[in-house]
Each structure stands twice: as C-alpha cells, then as structure tokens.
Amino acid sequence: MSERETAVSAPFRHRNADHLRQVDLIFYYTQDKKWMSLDKAKKLIAIAEKTGLIKKESTGDYSLREDLREQKIPLGFRPTDEIFVIDESETADSLEKLLDDVADASKIGKKELAGEMERIRKQFDNLICPEAAIILLAKKYHVSYDKYKADLIKRIGE
C-alpha cells in the first residue's frame, strides 16, 4: 500500500467507519493525529477523491475504496509530503487508460482503436457515449475493464 493510501484509509480504520464527513476527516488529520494543517488536509481529501481513493456520496459523506477498507495502518505511521505529489498517470482519464490497455493487449494503435470506437458508435446511431463504446471495444479484445468500471459508469450517467 502506498503512503497516500495508508494516510487516506487511516481515519476510516481508526474510527471503524465506512463513511465519514469531510469535517471528520479534517479533524482526524489536523487535531487528532496532528499530521498536517487544515489546508493540507483539504488538499489530501481533494487528491484522494481525484485519484479514486475515496468517493463523495450523494449525502456528502466520503466512502473509502473497497480494497482499502481492510488495510492495516502501521504503528507510528506518519505521512510525509510525498502524499501530495500527484503522478500524471494517477489523474489520467479512465477512458484514456482503458484505451491504452486495449491498445497494449490487441497490438493495435490508439488511432485505429479510436476509429473503431467511432464505428461502434455509428452502428448505434451515435446513441451511445464514448465510455460505452470503449467498454464494448474492451470486451471485443478480451481486456478487463473492472478497475475502470465504476468511473466509466459514473461518467455514462452524467
């Protein structure tokens, strides 16, 4: 588990909660553990949401990504400023990442795959969005899209 994943999952684990409000997360980071300032706590929450570690529910609460819920927090853990460094690959679009995966698995160029996506959309009279087309393309080339599924479905609904 990365340092950021550990820092983000810590308040959920220590409070044994599936959902926490933003104020609870900020209190945990700034007052309870004294790991960071208010601004840095807000920044960590924004980064965690952007990278998919936590998700903001319709109620306004945050929920932790499923695979992080059972992670152990090392005794004496204290995050460094590395948790605020965002790798470009972490913020890349899910559609783009899945297109890369399909290109790697099928040994077909991204331009050709993008053209194939457009042909798929035209077969459906452009009634499906690019997110649905990339899922169909992934299925055609037997590429797993499970790790992108939640984000793609969310984007289809928007």
mmCIF file of C-alpha atoms in Angstrom:
data_model
loop_
_atom_site.group_PDB
_atom_site.id
_atom_site.type_symbol
_atom_site.label_atom_id
_atom_site.label_comp_id
_atom_site.label_asym_id
_atom_site.label_seq_id
_atom_site.Cartn_x
_atom_site.Cartn_y
_atom_site.Cartn_z
ATOM 1 C CA MET A 1 0.000 0.000 0.000
ATOM 2 C CA SER A 2 1.291 3.447 -0.850
ATOM 3 C CA GLU A 3 1.826 6.106 1.760
ATOM 4 C CA ARG A 4 -1.122 8.113 0.412
ATOM 5 C CA GLU A 5 -3.408 5.064 0.563
ATOM 6 C CA THR A 6 -2.359 4.477 4.169
ATOM 7 C CA ALA A 7 -2.949 8.122 5.128
ATOM 8 C CA VAL A 8 -6.351 8.215 3.439
ATOM 9 C CA SER A 9 -7.541 4.920 4.912
ATOM 10 C CA ALA A 10 -6.320 5.689 8.470
ATOM 11 C CA PRO A 11 -9.337 7.711 9.680
ATOM 12 C CA PHE A 12 -11.754 5.113 8.324
ATOM 13 C CA ARG A 13 -9.854 2.270 10.005
ATOM 14 C CA HIS A 14 -9.310 4.017 13.349
ATOM 15 C CA ARG A 15 -12.960 5.033 13.600
ATOM 16 C CA ASN A 16 -14.149 1.715 12.152
ATOM 17 C CA ALA A 17 -16.417 3.594 9.745
ATOM 18 C CA ASP A 18 -17.484 3.054 6.147
ATOM 19 C CA HIS A 19 -18.470 6.702 5.668
ATOM 20 C CA LEU A 20 -17.019 9.884 7.160
ATOM 21 C CA ARG A 21 -17.921 13.535 6.726
ATOM 22 C CA GLN A 22 -15.286 15.937 5.429
ATOM 23 C CA VAL A 23 -15.161 17.664 8.812
ATOM 24 C CA ASP A 24 -14.391 14.296 10.476
ATOM 25 C CA LEU A 25 -11.545 13.634 8.040
ATOM 26 C CA ILE A 26 -10.111 17.113 8.550
ATOM 27 C CA PHE A 27 -10.391 16.791 12.335
ATOM 28 C CA TYR A 28 -8.598 13.438 12.231
ATOM 29 C CA TYR A 29 -5.678 14.762 10.148
ATOM 30 C CA THR A 30 -5.291 18.144 11.869
ATOM 31 C CA GLN A 31 -6.353 17.690 15.501
ATOM 32 C CA ASP A 32 -6.457 14.008 16.342
ATOM 33 C CA LYS A 33 -3.158 12.978 14.716
ATOM 34 C CA LYS A 34 -1.687 16.453 14.112
ATOM 35 C CA TRP A 35 -0.275 15.214 10.812
ATOM 36 C CA MET A 36 -0.956 18.355 8.770
ATOM 37 C CA SER A 37 -2.514 21.792 8.567
ATOM 38 C CA LEU A 38 -6.108 22.500 7.605
ATOM 39 C CA ASP A 39 -5.127 23.448 4.045
ATOM 40 C CA LYS A 40 -3.071 20.299 3.582
ATOM 41 C CA ALA A 41 -5.899 18.143 4.954
ATOM 42 C CA LYS A 42 -8.300 19.668 2.428
ATOM 43 C CA LYS A 43 -5.725 19.140 -0.311
ATOM 44 C CA LEU A 44 -5.282 15.477 0.679
ATOM 45 C CA ILE A 45 -9.043 14.924 0.548
ATOM 46 C CA ALA A 46 -9.215 16.538 -2.908
ATOM 47 C CA ILE A 47 -6.294 14.428 -4.179
ATOM 48 C CA ALA A 48 -7.794 11.264 -2.691
ATOM 49 C CA GLU A 49 -11.093 11.978 -4.413
ATOM 50 C CA LYS A 50 -9.401 12.788 -7.725
ATOM 51 C CA THR A 51 -7.319 9.593 -7.649
ATOM 52 C CA GLY A 52 -10.264 7.415 -6.646
ATOM 53 C CA LEU A 53 -9.189 6.503 -3.112
ATOM 54 C CA ILE A 54 -12.362 7.988 -1.663
ATOM 55 C CA LYS A 55 -15.692 8.798 -3.224
ATOM 56 C CA LYS A 56 -18.117 11.539 -2.260
ATOM 57 C CA GLU A 57 -21.572 10.068 -1.770
ATOM 58 C CA SER A 58 -24.854 11.858 -2.513
ATOM 59 C CA THR A 59 -25.188 12.517 1.236
ATOM 60 C CA GLY A 60 -21.929 14.480 1.228
ATOM 61 C CA ASP A 61 -20.084 11.795 3.181
ATOM 62 C CA TYR A 62 -16.923 10.191 1.867
ATOM 63 C CA SER A 63 -16.535 6.448 1.471
ATOM 64 C CA LEU A 64 -13.235 4.627 1.201
ATOM 65 C CA ARG A 65 -12.406 2.487 -1.829
ATOM 66 C CA GLU A 66 -13.435 -1.112 -1.127
ATOM 67 C CA ASP A 67 -9.960 -2.696 -1.324
ATOM 68 C CA LEU A 68 -8.543 -0.231 1.241
ATOM 69 C CA ARG A 69 -11.087 -0.964 3.980
ATOM 70 C CA GLU A 70 -9.196 -3.892 5.490
ATOM 71 C CA GLN A 71 -5.690 -2.410 5.251
ATOM 72 C CA LYS A 72 -3.581 -2.293 8.392
ATOM 73 C CA ILE A 73 -2.114 1.033 9.486
ATOM 74 C CA PRO A 74 1.490 0.584 10.698
ATOM 75 C CA LEU A 75 2.169 1.515 14.302
ATOM 76 C CA GLY A 76 3.708 5.001 14.470
ATOM 77 C CA PHE A 77 2.752 5.823 10.875
ATOM 78 C CA ARG A 78 3.147 9.488 9.953
ATOM 79 C CA PRO A 79 2.789 10.605 6.313
ATOM 80 C CA THR A 80 5.379 12.735 4.552
ATOM 81 C CA ASP A 81 4.747 15.420 1.946
ATOM 82 C CA GLU A 82 5.035 12.720 -0.746
ATOM 83 C CA ILE A 83 1.308 12.114 -0.331
ATOM 84 C CA PHE A 84 0.645 15.459 -2.039
ATOM 85 C CA VAL A 85 2.664 14.637 -5.173
ATOM 86 C CA ILE A 86 0.356 13.517 -7.965
ATOM 87 C CA ASP A 87 1.763 11.301 -10.674
ATOM 88 C CA GLU A 88 0.317 12.168 -14.094
ATOM 89 C CA SER A 89 -0.763 8.556 -14.593
ATOM 90 C CA GLU A 90 -2.965 8.781 -11.482
ATOM 91 C CA THR A 91 -5.047 11.583 -12.928
ATOM 92 C CA ALA A 92 -5.255 10.276 -16.465
ATOM 93 C CA ASP A 93 -8.752 9.756 -17.701
ATOM 94 C CA SER A 94 -10.265 6.276 -17.211
ATOM 95 C CA LEU A 95 -11.324 6.193 -20.842
ATOM 96 C CA GLU A 96 -7.778 7.001 -21.922
ATOM 97 C CA LYS A 97 -6.268 4.401 -19.582
ATOM 98 C CA LEU A 98 -8.629 1.699 -20.838
ATOM 99 C CA LEU A 99 -7.857 2.660 -24.426
ATOM 100 C CA ASP A 100 -4.147 2.241 -23.604
ATOM 101 C CA ASP A 101 -4.851 -1.194 -22.088
ATOM 102 C CA VAL A 102 -6.811 -2.289 -25.171
ATOM 103 C CA ALA A 103 -4.047 -0.981 -27.450
ATOM 104 C CA ASP A 104 -1.408 -2.911 -25.487
ATOM 105 C CA ALA A 105 -3.418 -6.139 -25.444
ATOM 106 C CA SER A 106 -4.511 -6.024 -29.077
ATOM 107 C CA LYS A 107 -1.245 -4.622 -30.500
ATOM 108 C CA ILE A 108 -3.331 -2.100 -32.434
ATOM 109 C CA GLY A 109 -2.539 1.616 -32.468
ATOM 110 C CA LYS A 110 -4.619 4.047 -30.447
ATOM 111 C CA LYS A 111 -5.673 5.942 -33.577
ATOM 112 C CA GLU A 112 -7.055 2.779 -35.160
ATOM 113 C CA LEU A 113 -8.857 1.892 -31.938
ATOM 114 C CA ALA A 114 -10.319 5.398 -31.703
ATOM 115 C CA GLY A 115 -11.607 4.966 -35.257
ATOM 116 C CA GLU A 116 -13.085 1.604 -34.306
ATOM 117 C CA MET A 117 -14.785 3.247 -31.323
ATOM 118 C CA GLU A 118 -16.367 5.776 -33.674
ATOM 119 C CA ARG A 119 -17.573 2.960 -35.963
ATOM 120 C CA ILE A 120 -19.151 1.256 -32.946
ATOM 121 C CA ARG A 121 -20.885 4.490 -32.003
ATOM 122 C CA LYS A 122 -22.162 4.927 -35.582
ATOM 123 C CA GLN A 123 -23.563 1.379 -35.502
ATOM 124 C CA PHE A 124 -25.712 2.597 -32.625
ATOM 125 C CA ASP A 125 -26.609 5.820 -34.495
ATOM 126 C CA ASN A 126 -24.378 7.777 -32.090
ATOM 127 C CA LEU A 127 -26.805 6.972 -29.266
ATOM 128 C CA ILE A 128 -24.025 5.567 -27.080
ATOM 129 C CA CYS A 129 -21.289 7.626 -25.494
ATOM 130 C CA PRO A 130 -17.529 7.025 -25.890
ATOM 131 C CA GLU A 131 -17.424 5.373 -22.448
ATOM 132 C CA ALA A 132 -19.888 2.688 -23.577
ATOM 133 C CA ALA A 133 -18.014 2.262 -26.864
ATOM 134 C CA ILE A 134 -14.679 1.667 -25.104
ATOM 135 C CA ILE A 135 -16.302 -0.958 -22.871
ATOM 136 C CA LEU A 136 -17.610 -2.769 -25.974
ATOM 137 C CA LEU A 137 -14.155 -2.488 -27.523
ATOM 138 C CA ALA A 138 -12.532 -3.900 -24.379
ATOM 139 C CA LYS A 139 -14.963 -6.825 -24.439
ATOM 140 C CA LYS A 140 -14.192 -7.448 -28.120
ATOM 141 C CA TYR A 141 -10.466 -7.728 -27.398
ATOM 142 C CA HIS A 142 -10.983 -9.596 -24.091
ATOM 143 C CA VAL A 143 -9.452 -6.826 -21.976
ATOM 144 C CA SER A 144 -10.575 -6.480 -18.361
ATOM 145 C CA TYR A 145 -12.138 -3.124 -17.587
ATOM 146 C CA ASP A 146 -13.098 -3.860 -13.963
ATOM 147 C CA LYS A 147 -10.775 -1.253 -12.427
ATOM 148 C CA TYR A 148 -12.294 1.478 -14.638
ATOM 149 C CA LYS A 149 -15.885 0.241 -14.495
ATOM 150 C CA ALA A 150 -17.135 2.438 -11.631
ATOM 151 C CA ASP A 151 -15.711 5.642 -13.114
ATOM 152 C CA LEU A 152 -16.927 4.843 -16.631
ATOM 153 C CA ILE A 153 -20.438 4.038 -15.411
ATOM 154 C CA LYS A 154 -20.458 7.253 -13.362
ATOM 155 C CA ARG A 155 -19.462 9.216 -16.452
ATOM 156 C CA ILE A 156 -22.130 7.487 -18.558
ATOM 157 C CA GLY A 157 -24.728 8.616 -16.027
ATOM 158 C CA GLU A 158 -23.615 12.261 -16.141
#
